[in-house]
XYZ file of C-alpha atoms in Angstrom:
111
model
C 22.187 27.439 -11.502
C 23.243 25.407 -14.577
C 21.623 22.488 -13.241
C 18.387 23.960 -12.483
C 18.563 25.033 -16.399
C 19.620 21.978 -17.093
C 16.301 20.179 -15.426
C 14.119 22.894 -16.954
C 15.395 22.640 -20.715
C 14.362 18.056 -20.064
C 10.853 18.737 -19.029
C 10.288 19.512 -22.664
C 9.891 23.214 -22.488
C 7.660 23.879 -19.560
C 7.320 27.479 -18.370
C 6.322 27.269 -14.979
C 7.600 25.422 -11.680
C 4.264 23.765 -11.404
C 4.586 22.091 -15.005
C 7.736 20.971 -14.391
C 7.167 19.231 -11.820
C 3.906 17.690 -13.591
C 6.358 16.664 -16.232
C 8.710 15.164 -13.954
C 9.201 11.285 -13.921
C 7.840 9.972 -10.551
C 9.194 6.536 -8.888
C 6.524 6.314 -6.557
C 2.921 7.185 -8.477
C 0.346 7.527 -6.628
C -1.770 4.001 -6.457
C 1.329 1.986 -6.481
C 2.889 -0.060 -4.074
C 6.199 -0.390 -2.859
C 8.484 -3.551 -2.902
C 9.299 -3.985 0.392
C 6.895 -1.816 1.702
C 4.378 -2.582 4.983
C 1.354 -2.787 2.414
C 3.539 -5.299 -0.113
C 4.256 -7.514 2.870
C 0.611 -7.901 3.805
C -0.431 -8.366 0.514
C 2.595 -10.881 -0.238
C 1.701 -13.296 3.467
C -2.968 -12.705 2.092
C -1.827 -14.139 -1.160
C -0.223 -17.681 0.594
C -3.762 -18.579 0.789
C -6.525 -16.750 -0.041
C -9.703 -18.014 1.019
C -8.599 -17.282 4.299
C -9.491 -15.231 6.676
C -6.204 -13.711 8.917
C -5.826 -12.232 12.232
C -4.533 -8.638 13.082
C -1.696 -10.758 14.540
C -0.682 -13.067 11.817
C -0.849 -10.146 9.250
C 1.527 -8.476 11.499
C 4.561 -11.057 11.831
C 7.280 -9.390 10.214
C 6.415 -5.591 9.557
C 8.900 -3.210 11.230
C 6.522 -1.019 12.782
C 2.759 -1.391 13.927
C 2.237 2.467 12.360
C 3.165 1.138 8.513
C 1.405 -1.929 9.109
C -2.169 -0.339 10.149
C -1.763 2.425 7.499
C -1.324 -0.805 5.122
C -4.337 -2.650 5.834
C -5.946 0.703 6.181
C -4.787 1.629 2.510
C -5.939 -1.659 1.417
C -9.372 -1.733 2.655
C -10.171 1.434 1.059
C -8.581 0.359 -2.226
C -11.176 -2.842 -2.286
C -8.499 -5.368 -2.349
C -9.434 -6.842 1.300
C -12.325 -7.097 3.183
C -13.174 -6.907 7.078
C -15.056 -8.422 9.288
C -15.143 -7.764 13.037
C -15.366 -10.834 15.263
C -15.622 -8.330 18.218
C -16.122 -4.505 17.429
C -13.998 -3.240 20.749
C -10.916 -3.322 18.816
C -9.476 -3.177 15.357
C -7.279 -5.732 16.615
C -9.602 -8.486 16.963
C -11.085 -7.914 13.359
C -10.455 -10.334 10.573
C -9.178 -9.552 7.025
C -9.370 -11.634 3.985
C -8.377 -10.939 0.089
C -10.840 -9.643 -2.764
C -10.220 -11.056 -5.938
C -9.208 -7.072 -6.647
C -6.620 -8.029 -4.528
C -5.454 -11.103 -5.567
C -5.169 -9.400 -9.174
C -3.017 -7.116 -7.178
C -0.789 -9.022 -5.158
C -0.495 -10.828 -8.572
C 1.118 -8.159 -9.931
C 3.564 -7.521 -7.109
C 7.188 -9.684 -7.616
């Protein structure tokens, strides 16, 4: 119970549950992206070069599951930082991604 006071008297005097956790510092904001993460990796390999434009598969290489890794490039696509093109529109697999400048200002960012 202490602690709950405690974490209640730091978010400067809010009144409710709701604005505390408004006031509450957040690791993860929303919009940001993780070191490490499935959506870092891909935009960490795009950046290597590019002008380029990179298969499902080579984008792949190296995430640890195919779930993160489509979730990434679908994050990124609707963020504007790459664009697709489908080389055959069966499959997302045989599409083609490249980088937007967007996202080249973005995986510049990124350590």
């Amino acid at each position: 119970m202490d602690w709950m006071l405690r974490q209640l008297a730091q978010t400067g005097g809010a009144t409710t549950a709701q604005e505390a956790r408004r006031a509450a510092f957040n690791p993860k904001p929303p919009g940001s992206v993780q070191v490490g993460s499935a959506t870092h990796h891909v935009l960490r390999k795009m950046a290597t070069a590019p002008a380029e434009w990179w298969a499902y598969r080579q984008l792949a290489v190296g995430v640890p599951t195919r779930s993160s890794f489509h979730w990434a490039l679908t994050l990124l696509l609707a963020r504007g930082h790459i664009e697709a093109s489908r080389s055959d529109p069966r499959n997302t697999r045989n599409m083609r991604y490249r980088l937007t400048p967007e996202g080249q200002k973005a995986a510049r960012k990124r350590p």
